Coordinates of C-alpha atoms and ligand atoms in Angstrom, one line a residue:
M5 CA -131.3 229.1 -99.9
S6 CA -130.5 229.3 -103.6
E7 CA -132.6 231.5 -105.9
I8 CA -131.4 229.4 -108.8
L9 CA -134.0 228.2 -111.2
F10 CA -134.0 225.1 -113.4
Q11 CA -133.7 227.4 -116.4
D12 CA -130.3 228.5 -115.1
L13 CA -128.8 225.0 -115.1
G14 CA -128.3 224.4 -118.8
I15 CA -131.1 221.9 -119.2
S16 CA -132.8 221.3 -122.5
R17 CA -136.2 222.7 -123.3
E18 CA -137.7 219.2 -123.3
V19 CA -136.5 218.3 -119.8
L20 CA -137.5 221.7 -118.5
K21 CA -141.0 221.0 -119.7
A22 CA -140.9 217.6 -117.9
V23 CA -139.7 219.2 -114.7
E24 CA -142.6 221.6 -114.9
G25 CA -144.9 218.7 -115.5
L26 CA -143.6 217.1 -112.3
G27 CA -144.5 220.3 -110.5
F28 CA -140.9 221.0 -109.3
E29 CA -140.8 224.7 -109.0
K30 CA -137.0 225.2 -108.4
P31 CA -134.1 222.9 -108.0
S32 CA -133.2 221.6 -104.6
P33 CA -129.7 222.5 -103.4
I34 CA -128.2 219.2 -104.5
Q35 CA -129.8 219.6 -107.9
A36 CA -128.6 223.2 -108.3
S37 CA -125.1 222.1 -107.4
A38 CA -124.7 218.8 -109.1
I39 CA -126.5 219.2 -112.4
P40 CA -124.2 221.8 -113.9
V41 CA -121.1 220.0 -112.8
L42 CA -122.4 216.7 -114.3
L43 CA -123.4 218.4 -117.5
E44 CA -119.8 219.7 -117.8
G45 CA -118.7 216.1 -117.8
H46 CA -117.0 215.8 -114.4
D47 CA -117.0 212.8 -112.2
V48 CA -119.0 213.6 -109.1
V49 CA -119.3 212.4 -105.5
G50 CA -122.6 213.7 -104.3
Q51 CA -123.7 213.7 -100.7
S52 CA -126.9 215.0 -99.2
Q53 CA -129.6 213.7 -96.9
T54 CA -132.5 211.5 -97.9
G55 CA -135.4 213.3 -99.5
S56 CA -133.2 216.1 -100.9
G57 CA -133.9 215.3 -104.5
K58 CA -130.8 213.3 -105.5
T59 CA -132.7 211.3 -108.2
A60 CA -133.4 214.2 -110.4
A61 CA -129.9 215.5 -109.7
F62 CA -128.3 212.6 -111.6
A63 CA -131.3 211.6 -113.8
I64 CA -131.5 215.0 -115.6
P65 CA -127.8 215.0 -116.7
A66 CA -128.1 211.3 -117.5
I67 CA -131.0 212.0 -119.9
E68 CA -129.2 215.0 -121.4
I69 CA -126.1 213.1 -122.4
C70 CA -128.0 210.4 -124.2
D71 CA -128.0 210.4 -128.0
P72 CA -131.5 209.4 -129.1
K73 CA -130.3 208.2 -132.5
D74 CA -128.0 205.7 -130.9
R75 CA -129.9 202.7 -129.4
S76 CA -127.0 201.3 -127.4
V77 CA -126.9 201.5 -123.6
Q78 CA -125.3 204.9 -122.7
V79 CA -126.1 205.3 -119.1
L80 CA -126.1 202.7 -116.3
I81 CA -127.7 203.5 -113.0
L82 CA -127.1 201.1 -110.1
C83 CA -129.4 201.0 -107.2
P84 CA -129.4 198.7 -104.1
T85 CA -132.9 197.4 -104.3
R86 CA -135.6 196.7 -106.8
E87 CA -137.9 199.2 -105.2
L88 CA -135.4 201.9 -105.6
A89 CA -134.6 200.8 -109.1
T90 CA -138.3 201.1 -109.9
Q91 CA -138.6 204.5 -108.3
V92 CA -135.6 205.8 -110.2
A93 CA -136.9 204.3 -113.4
D94 CA -140.2 206.1 -112.9
E95 CA -138.6 209.4 -112.4
V96 CA -136.3 208.9 -115.4
H97 CA -139.4 208.1 -117.5
K98 CA -141.1 211.2 -116.4
L99 CA -138.1 213.4 -116.9
A100 CA -137.5 212.0 -120.4
A101 CA -141.2 212.2 -121.4
H102 CA -140.6 214.9 -123.9
K103 CA -137.3 213.6 -125.2
H104 CA -138.3 211.6 -128.2
G105 CA -136.3 208.5 -128.8
I106 CA -134.9 208.1 -125.3
H107 CA -135.8 204.9 -123.6
A108 CA -135.1 203.6 -120.1
V109 CA -135.7 200.2 -118.6
P110 CA -135.4 198.9 -115.0
I111 CA -133.6 195.6 -114.7
Y112 CA -133.9 193.9 -111.4
G113 CA -134.1 190.4 -109.9
G114 CA -137.4 188.7 -109.4
A115 CA -138.8 190.0 -112.7
S116 CA -139.1 187.9 -115.8
Y117 CA -136.0 187.6 -117.9
E118 CA -138.1 187.4 -121.1
R119 CA -139.3 190.9 -120.8
Q120 CA -135.9 192.3 -119.9
F121 CA -134.3 190.4 -122.9
Y122 CA -137.0 191.9 -125.1
E123 CA -136.5 195.5 -123.9
L124 CA -132.7 195.3 -124.0
K125 CA -132.8 193.8 -127.6
K126 CA -135.1 196.6 -128.7
G127 CA -132.4 199.0 -127.6
V128 CA -132.5 201.4 -124.6
Q129 CA -130.1 204.2 -123.7
I130 CA -130.6 204.1 -120.0
V131 CA -130.6 201.0 -117.8
I132 CA -131.5 201.2 -114.2
G133 CA -130.8 198.1 -112.2
T134 CA -129.6 196.2 -109.1
P135 CA -126.0 194.9 -109.3
G136 CA -127.0 191.2 -109.1
R137 CA -129.3 191.2 -112.0
I138 CA -127.1 193.5 -114.1
M139 CA -124.2 191.0 -113.6
D140 CA -126.5 188.2 -114.7
H141 CA -127.3 189.9 -118.0
L142 CA -123.6 190.8 -118.5
E143 CA -122.6 187.2 -118.1
R144 CA -125.4 186.0 -120.5
G145 CA -124.3 188.6 -123.0
T146 CA -127.7 190.1 -123.1
L147 CA -126.4 193.4 -121.8
V148 CA -123.6 195.2 -123.5
L149 CA -121.9 198.1 -121.7
S150 CA -119.3 199.0 -124.3
S151 CA -121.0 202.3 -125.3
V152 CA -121.7 203.5 -121.8
K153 CA -120.8 207.2 -121.2
M154 CA -122.0 207.5 -117.6
V155 CA -122.3 205.1 -114.6
I156 CA -124.2 206.3 -111.6
L157 CA -124.1 204.5 -108.2
D158 CA -127.1 205.6 -106.3
E159 CA -126.9 205.0 -102.5
A160 CA -123.4 203.6 -103.0
D161 CA -123.0 203.1 -99.2
R162 CA -126.0 200.9 -99.1
M163 CA -124.9 198.8 -102.0
L164 CA -121.6 198.1 -100.3
D165 CA -123.4 197.3 -97.0
M166 CA -125.5 194.8 -99.0
G167 CA -122.4 193.0 -100.3
F168 CA -122.5 194.1 -103.9
R169 CA -118.9 195.3 -103.9
D170 CA -117.5 192.6 -106.2
D171 CA -120.4 192.9 -108.6
I172 CA -120.0 196.6 -108.8
E173 CA -116.3 196.3 -109.4
K174 CA -116.9 193.9 -112.3
I175 CA -119.6 196.0 -113.7
L176 CA -117.5 199.1 -113.7
R177 CA -114.7 197.2 -115.4
S178 CA -117.1 196.2 -118.2
T179 CA -117.6 199.8 -119.1
P180 CA -115.3 202.1 -121.1
E181 CA -112.6 203.8 -119.0
E182 CA -113.4 207.2 -120.4
R183 CA -116.9 207.1 -119.0
Q184 CA -118.2 209.6 -116.4
T185 CA -118.6 208.1 -112.9
V186 CA -121.0 209.4 -110.4
F187 CA -121.3 208.3 -106.8
F188 CA -124.3 209.3 -104.6
S189 CA -124.1 208.4 -101.0
A190 CA -125.4 209.6 -97.7
T191 CA -122.0 208.9 -96.2
V192 CA -118.6 208.5 -97.6
S193 CA -117.0 205.7 -95.7
K194 CA -113.5 204.3 -96.3
P195 CA -114.5 201.5 -98.6
I196 CA -116.5 204.0 -100.7
R197 CA -113.6 206.4 -100.8
E198 CA -111.4 203.5 -102.0
M199 CA -113.9 202.6 -104.7
I200 CA -114.1 206.3 -105.8
N201 CA -110.3 206.5 -106.0
R202 CA -110.1 203.3 -108.1
H203 CA -112.9 204.2 -110.5
S204 CA -113.1 207.9 -111.0
R205 CA -110.9 210.7 -112.3
D206 CA -110.6 214.0 -110.4
P207 CA -114.1 213.7 -109.0
K208 CA -115.8 216.9 -107.9
S209 CA -117.4 216.7 -104.5
V210 CA -120.9 218.1 -104.2
K211 CA -121.9 218.1 -100.6
I212 CA -125.0 219.8 -99.2
D213 CA -124.6 220.4 -95.5
Q214 CA -127.6 221.5 -93.6
K215 CA -126.7 224.7 -91.8
E216 CA -127.8 225.5 -88.3
L217 CA -130.6 227.9 -88.4
T218 CA -132.3 230.2 -86.1
V219 CA -136.0 230.1 -86.0
P220 CA -138.4 232.9 -85.0
T221 CA -140.3 232.5 -81.8
V222 CA -143.5 231.0 -83.1
E223 CA -145.5 228.1 -81.7
Q224 CA -144.7 225.1 -83.8
W225 CA -147.0 222.1 -84.1
Y226 CA -147.1 219.1 -86.3
Y227 CA -150.1 216.9 -87.0
E228 CA -149.9 213.4 -88.4
V229 CA -152.5 213.5 -91.2
P230 CA -152.8 211.1 -94.2
Q231 CA -152.8 212.9 -97.5
R232 CA -156.5 212.5 -98.1
M233 CA -157.4 214.0 -94.7
K234 CA -155.2 217.1 -95.0
F235 CA -158.0 219.3 -96.2
E236 CA -160.4 218.3 -93.5
A237 CA -157.6 218.8 -90.9
L238 CA -156.8 222.3 -92.3
Q239 CA -160.5 223.3 -92.1
R240 CA -160.8 222.1 -88.5
L241 CA -157.8 223.8 -87.3
V242 CA -158.8 227.1 -89.0
D243 CA -162.3 226.9 -87.6
F244 CA -161.2 225.9 -84.2
H245 CA -158.6 228.6 -83.7
G246 CA -160.6 231.1 -85.8
F247 CA -157.6 232.1 -87.9
K248 CA -158.3 235.0 -90.2
L249 CA -155.0 235.5 -92.0
G250 CA -152.6 232.8 -93.0
I251 CA -150.3 231.3 -95.6
V252 CA -150.5 227.7 -96.6
F253 CA -147.4 226.3 -98.3
C254 CA -147.4 223.4 -100.8
N255 CA -144.5 221.8 -102.6
T256 CA -145.9 221.9 -106.1
Q257 CA -147.8 224.4 -108.3
R258 CA -150.4 221.7 -109.0
M259 CA -151.1 221.2 -105.3
V260 CA -151.3 225.0 -104.8
D261 CA -154.0 225.2 -107.5
E262 CA -155.9 222.3 -106.2
L263 CA -155.9 223.5 -102.6
A264 CA -156.8 227.1 -103.5
D265 CA -159.7 225.9 -105.5
Q266 CA -160.8 223.6 -102.7
L267 CA -160.7 226.4 -100.1
V268 CA -162.7 228.7 -102.3
A269 CA -165.3 226.0 -103.0
Q270 CA -165.6 225.6 -99.2
G271 CA -166.4 229.3 -98.8
F272 CA -163.0 230.6 -97.6
S273 CA -161.6 233.6 -99.2
A274 CA -158.3 232.4 -100.7
D275 CA -155.9 233.1 -103.5
R276 CA -152.7 231.6 -104.9
L277 CA -149.2 232.4 -105.6
H278 CA -146.7 230.3 -107.6
G279 CA -144.0 230.5 -110.2
G280 CA -146.5 229.6 -112.9
I281 CA -148.4 232.9 -112.4
S282 CA -147.4 236.0 -114.3
Q283 CA -145.4 238.6 -112.4
A284 CA -148.2 241.2 -112.8
Q285 CA -150.8 238.9 -111.3
R286 CA -148.5 237.9 -108.5
T287 CA -148.0 241.5 -107.5
R288 CA -151.8 242.0 -107.5
V289 CA -152.3 239.0 -105.3
M290 CA -149.6 240.1 -102.9
D291 CA -151.0 243.6 -102.6
K292 CA -154.4 242.3 -101.8
F293 CA -153.1 239.9 -99.3
K294 CA -151.1 242.6 -97.5
K295 CA -154.4 244.5 -97.2
A296 CA -156.0 241.4 -95.8
E297 CA -158.5 241.4 -98.6
F298 CA -158.6 237.7 -98.5
E299 CA -157.9 235.2 -95.7
F300 CA -155.6 232.5 -97.0
L301 CA -152.8 232.6 -99.4
V302 CA -151.7 229.3 -100.9
A303 CA -148.2 229.4 -102.1
T304 CA -145.1 227.6 -103.2
D305 CA -141.7 228.4 -101.6
V306 CA -140.4 230.6 -104.4
A307 CA -143.6 232.6 -104.6
G308 CA -143.9 232.9 -100.8
R309 CA -140.4 234.1 -100.3
G310 CA -141.1 237.9 -100.4
I311 CA -144.2 237.8 -98.3
D312 CA -144.0 240.0 -95.2
V313 CA -147.3 240.7 -93.6
D314 CA -147.1 241.7 -90.0
E315 CA -150.5 240.5 -88.9
L316 CA -150.0 237.0 -90.3
E317 CA -151.2 234.6 -87.6
L318 CA -150.6 231.3 -89.3
V319 CA -148.3 229.4 -91.5
V320 CA -149.3 225.9 -92.6
N321 CA -146.9 223.5 -94.2
Y322 CA -149.6 221.6 -96.1
D323 CA -146.7 219.6 -97.6
L324 CA -143.6 219.1 -95.5
P325 CA -140.8 221.1 -97.2
Y326 CA -138.0 218.8 -98.3
D327 CA -135.4 221.2 -97.1
V328 CA -134.9 222.5 -93.6
E329 CA -134.0 225.9 -94.8
D330 CA -137.4 226.1 -96.6
Y331 CA -139.1 225.2 -93.3
V332 CA -137.4 228.1 -91.6
H333 CA -138.2 230.5 -94.4
R334 CA -141.8 229.4 -94.4
I335 CA -142.4 229.7 -90.7
G336 CA -140.5 233.0 -90.6
R337 CA -143.4 234.5 -92.4
T338 CA -145.3 234.6 -89.1
G339 CA -144.4 235.9 -85.7
R340 CA -143.0 239.0 -87.1
A341 CA -142.4 242.2 -85.2
G342 CA -142.7 240.3 -81.9
R343 CA -146.3 239.2 -82.7
K344 CA -147.6 235.8 -81.8
G345 CA -147.8 233.3 -84.6
M346 CA -148.4 229.7 -85.1
A347 CA -146.7 227.3 -87.5
I348 CA -148.6 224.1 -88.3
T349 CA -147.0 221.2 -90.3
F350 CA -148.8 218.3 -91.7
V351 CA -146.8 215.1 -91.9
T352 CA -147.8 211.8 -93.4
G353 CA -146.8 208.5 -91.8
R354 CA -143.3 207.6 -92.9
D355 CA -142.1 211.2 -93.1
I356 CA -142.3 211.6 -89.4
Y357 CA -138.5 211.3 -89.1
K358 CA -138.2 214.5 -91.0
I359 CA -139.8 216.4 -88.2
Q360 CA -137.0 215.2 -85.9
H361 CA -134.5 216.2 -88.5
I362 CA -136.0 219.7 -88.6
E363 CA -136.0 219.9 -84.8
R364 CA -132.4 218.8 -84.7
F365 CA -131.2 221.3 -87.2
T366 CA -133.2 224.2 -85.9
R367 CA -132.8 223.3 -82.3
T368 CA -136.4 224.0 -81.6
K369 CA -139.3 221.9 -80.5
I370 CA -142.1 221.1 -82.7
S371 CA -144.9 219.8 -80.6
R372 CA -147.2 217.0 -81.6
G373 CA -150.8 218.2 -81.9
K374 CA -154.0 216.4 -81.8
L375 CA -156.7 217.5 -84.3
P376 CA -159.8 218.9 -82.6
T377 CA -162.8 216.7 -83.2
A378 CA -165.6 218.0 -85.3
Y379 CA -167.5 218.3 -82.0
E380 CA -164.9 220.5 -80.4
V381 CA -164.8 222.7 -83.5
E382 CA -168.6 223.1 -83.4
E383 CA -168.6 223.9 -79.7
R384 CA -166.0 226.5 -80.2
R385 CA -168.0 228.1 -82.9
V386 CA -171.2 228.2 -80.9
E387 CA -169.2 229.6 -78.0
G388 CA -167.9 232.4 -80.2
L389 CA -171.4 233.1 -81.4
L390 CA -172.7 233.4 -77.9
I391 CA -169.8 235.7 -76.9
D392 CA -170.5 237.9 -79.9
V393 CA -174.2 238.0 -79.0
R394 CA -173.5 238.9 -75.4
A395 CA -171.1 241.6 -76.4
R396 CA -173.8 243.1 -78.5
L397 CA -176.2 242.9 -75.7
G398 CA -173.7 244.5 -73.4
K399 CA -173.3 247.4 -75.7
G400 CA -176.9 248.2 -75.6
N401 CA -178.4 250.7 -78.0
L402 CA -179.8 248.0 -80.2
S403 CA -182.5 248.9 -82.6
T404 CA -185.7 246.9 -81.9
S405 CA -188.0 247.9 -84.7
L406 CA -187.7 244.6 -86.6
V407 CA -188.1 242.7 -83.4
D408 CA -191.2 244.7 -82.4
R409 CA -192.7 244.0 -85.8
L410 CA -192.3 240.3 -85.4
L411 CA -193.6 240.4 -81.9
E412 CA -196.6 242.2 -83.0
E413 CA -197.2 239.5 -85.6
G414 CA -197.6 237.2 -82.6
Y415 CA -194.3 235.3 -82.5
S416 CA -192.8 234.6 -79.1
S417 CA -189.5 236.1 -78.3
T418 CA -188.0 232.7 -77.7
D419 CA -189.1 231.5 -81.2
L420 CA -187.8 234.7 -82.7
C421 CA -184.4 234.2 -81.2
A422 CA -184.3 230.6 -82.1
A423 CA -185.0 231.5 -85.7
L424 CA -182.3 234.1 -85.8
F425 CA -179.8 231.7 -84.3
D426 CA -180.8 229.2 -87.0
L427 CA -180.0 231.9 -89.6
L428 CA -176.6 232.3 -88.0
G429 CA -176.0 228.6 -88.2
G430 CA -176.0 228.2 -84.4
G431 CA -179.5 226.9 -83.9
E432 CA -178.7 223.2 -84.0
P433 CA -177.9 221.6 -80.7
V434 CA -174.3 220.4 -80.5
E435 CA -174.3 216.7 -80.7
E436 CA -171.5 214.9 -78.9
P437 CA -169.9 212.4 -81.3
K438 CA -170.0 209.3 -79.2
P439 CA -171.5 208.9 -75.8
V440 CA -168.8 207.1 -73.9
S441 CA -171.1 205.1 -71.7
K442 CA -174.5 204.1 -73.0
A443 CA -175.7 202.6 -69.8
V444 CA -177.8 205.0 -67.8
S445 CA -176.7 204.9 -64.2
A446 CA -179.1 204.3 -61.3
T447 CA -178.9 207.9 -60.0
Q448 CA -179.6 209.2 -63.5
K449 CA -182.7 207.2 -63.7
K450 CA -183.9 208.4 -60.3
N451 CA -183.4 212.0 -61.2
A452 CA -186.1 212.2 -63.7
G453 CA -186.2 215.9 -63.6
S454 CA -182.4 216.3 -63.7
H455 CA -180.5 218.5 -66.1
Q456 CA -178.0 217.2 -68.6
L457 CA -174.8 219.1 -69.1
R458 CA -172.5 218.5 -72.0
P459 CA -168.8 218.1 -71.2
P460 CA -167.2 221.5 -70.9
S461 CA -165.0 222.9 -73.6
R462 CA -161.3 222.5 -73.3
G463 CA -160.0 224.6 -70.4
M464 CA -163.5 225.4 -69.1
Q465 CA -165.5 224.1 -66.2
W466 CA -169.2 224.3 -65.4
V467 CA -170.3 226.4 -62.4
E468 CA -173.8 226.2 -61.1
L469 CA -176.0 229.0 -59.7
N470 CA -179.2 228.2 -57.8
V471 CA -181.4 230.5 -59.7
G472 CA -183.0 229.7 -63.0
R473 CA -185.9 230.1 -65.3
E474 CA -188.5 230.5 -62.5
L475 CA -186.9 233.9 -61.7
R476 CA -186.6 234.8 -65.4
V477 CA -182.9 235.2 -65.1
S478 CA -181.2 236.1 -68.4
P479 CA -177.7 235.1 -69.6
R480 CA -176.8 238.8 -69.0
D481 CA -177.8 238.4 -65.3
I482 CA -175.7 235.3 -65.0
I483 CA -172.6 236.9 -66.6
A484 CA -173.0 240.0 -64.4
L485 CA -173.3 237.9 -61.3
L486 CA -170.3 235.8 -62.1
E487 CA -168.1 238.7 -63.1
D488 CA -169.0 240.6 -60.0
S489 CA -168.8 237.8 -57.5
L490 CA -165.8 235.9 -58.9
G491 CA -164.0 238.9 -60.1
L492 CA -163.9 237.7 -63.7
P493 CA -162.7 239.8 -66.6
S494 CA -165.3 240.6 -69.1
R495 CA -166.1 238.2 -72.0
V496 CA -164.6 235.0 -70.5
V497 CA -167.9 233.3 -69.6
G498 CA -168.7 230.7 -72.1
I499 CA -171.8 228.7 -72.8
I500 CA -174.7 229.4 -70.4
D501 CA -177.5 227.0 -69.8
I502 CA -180.5 228.2 -67.8
A503 CA -182.8 225.5 -66.4
P504 CA -185.7 225.6 -64.0
G505 CA -184.3 226.2 -60.5
A506 CA -180.6 226.4 -61.6
S507 CA -178.3 227.9 -64.2
F508 CA -175.0 226.7 -65.4
A509 CA -172.2 228.6 -67.1
Q510 CA -168.8 227.6 -68.4
V511 CA -165.9 229.5 -67.0
P512 CA -162.2 229.1 -67.7
K513 CA -160.7 226.9 -65.0
E514 CA -158.0 229.4 -64.2
Y515 CA -160.6 231.7 -62.6
L516 CA -162.2 229.1 -60.4
D517 CA -159.7 228.7 -57.6
V518 CA -162.0 230.8 -55.4
L519 CA -164.6 228.1 -55.6
R520 CA -162.4 225.1 -54.9
D521 CA -162.9 225.3 -51.1
G522 CA -166.7 225.5 -51.4
P523 CA -169.6 227.5 -52.8
R524 CA -169.8 231.2 -52.6
M525 CA -172.9 233.1 -51.5
V526 CA -173.9 236.3 -53.2
E527 CA -176.6 238.7 -52.0
T528 CA -178.9 239.9 -54.8
E529 CA -182.1 242.0 -54.9
V530 CA -184.1 238.9 -55.3
K531 CA -182.5 236.2 -53.1
P532 CA -179.1 235.0 -51.9
V533 CA -177.5 233.1 -54.8
E534 CA -175.1 230.2 -54.3
I535 CA -172.4 229.7 -56.8
S536 CA -170.7 226.4 -56.8
L537 CA -168.4 224.2 -59.0
V538 CA -169.8 221.4 -61.0
P539 CA -167.1 218.7 -60.5
L540 CA -165.2 217.8 -63.6
M541 CA -166.4 214.6 -65.1
S542 CA -164.3 211.6 -65.0
P543 CA -163.6 209.9 -68.3
G544 CA -166.4 207.5 -69.1
D545 CA -168.9 209.8 -67.4
S546 CA -169.4 212.0 -70.4
K547 CA -172.8 213.4 -69.7
K548 CA -173.1 214.8 -66.2
Q549 CA -176.5 214.8 -64.6
R550 CA -177.3 217.6 -62.3
K551 CA -180.4 217.9 -60.2
S552 CA -182.3 221.1 -61.0
Ligands
LIG26 P1 -133.3 211.5 -102.4 O1 -132.9 210.5 -103.4 O2 -132.3 212.5 -102.1 O3 -133.7 210.8 -101.1 P2 -135.6 211.9 -104.1 O4 -134.9 212.1 -105.3 O5 -136.2 210.5 -103.9 O6 -134.6 212.2 -102.8 O7 -136.7 213.0 -103.9 C1 -137.5 213.1 -102.8 C2 -138.8 213.7 -103.1 O8 -138.7 215.1 -103.5 C3 -139.5 213.1 -104.3 O9 -140.9 212.9 -104.1 C4 -139.3 214.0 -105.5 O10 -140.3 213.9 -106.4 C5 -139.3 215.4 -104.8 N1 -138.5 216.4 -105.4 C6 -137.3 216.2 -105.9 N2 -136.8 217.4 -106.5 C7 -137.8 218.3 -106.3 C8 -137.9 219.7 -106.6 N3 -136.9 220.3 -107.2 N4 -139.0 220.3 -106.2 C9 -140.0 219.6 -105.6 N5 -140.0 218.3 -105.3 C10 -138.9 217.6 -105.6
LIG27 MG1 -132.6 208.5 -103.6

């Protein structure tokens, strides 16, 4: 996509400042194409999809051609609905914020005439309105269009569909013939083409087609997350998957700053990259990121463009890009050199259709993901901790001098371990968020001495061994037994729970086919051990009771 900047478009300093204030980093394709043509004074027929930034594409030139010293109406913008008129007026106000003496007013039905009379009488250069109410004011003589230099029809196709054709024709005839006429429309149907032919001179067509794009082979997921939940969602996904190196894309510099600060405040190592940062500083940040000196880079599209880091595991679209090409550029940062990568996109409610749009144009599937619950995240973390501890134990050669010291001081080894886990943040029992069924079943009551198992983690299943604390079995024994007898690869056994008379361990389901037909007996030095499957719980039976 274009590397054109707003500075390249011939825009005044005041408007550039406003654009920066809005956080727009670079022009969207329709803006890059339409703004210069409009500033040259041509009539334009602009076509691009929703959300591609058409408002600024016409609002910026509209503001630029106004003479602040002349208080007559110089630009008329027609919109199909009052909501759109308000939105466009808001954006015009923001873009004109540093242009002194430029005033804009929305004029639409349903609002008080008094206020509109007052505003119009005071003198405004830009009027944004719906065709019906504009006609009203014209007929009352409260709106005079004889000094108009530019008329913009935003969403022209919709206005025609809504039956505004006659009003629009009359309005256009009330403006000077030498005006500039601008049509923006998602489609150019025959009636629109006819209107264009009648009311414009040698119009330039500015059409942004979405190209078909090829996408790298990365796993693509989207999550429906409201804006205020995005940070929580990001944290959960990072914790759950244990991502260590990723880029998070935002649409504005302000959002980049906000998110980078938030990540750092939460203890992640993160840095930022956007167009508002000096080139020297950007280079420094890039170099550090390439050396994986911090985990998460928060960036805008422009700044993220040159990034190529082979080990990158994750790209997050914290904000949905407004352009399919940007989506492809963004997710292309991962999955490089044939490595695995994951692309995660957050989407808020009404933007969901944009996901389908991206899917269509990229001809790839973006799967809908469900956020892991806080409980699942916590369980993953504990599991990881246990795996690490077991790996350490497996390596042997551990120095015991500190342990001995504490043992000599009289602490039990159990308390000692508990204290160390506590230090590691894994000492707390994992609480399930909501027990599905509160009622205790009859069998549960009967089995006073039974053992409670929490639901297994995703993809895992509990297996039971009929040896336990009475024989002083250790997690290491359990792992060795399971690996040997079930032929498990190393380090796949998850949480282990040793009770009196029985032990339980979580094993990935894919390794448990050998137990589906019944328990397996294993001879050991002490006694024959039976290994069996704990049946998967049915929904609603969240806590399984096992006799021990
Ligand atoms: P359209 O009229 O084409 O449907 P809009 O003008 O309503 O699109 O713009 C869609 C969204 O994109 C708005 O929230 C707008 O603020 C934002 N936007 C527009 N231009 C840019 C830009 N250059 N950079 C970032 N965001 C932009
Ligand atoms: Mg629009």
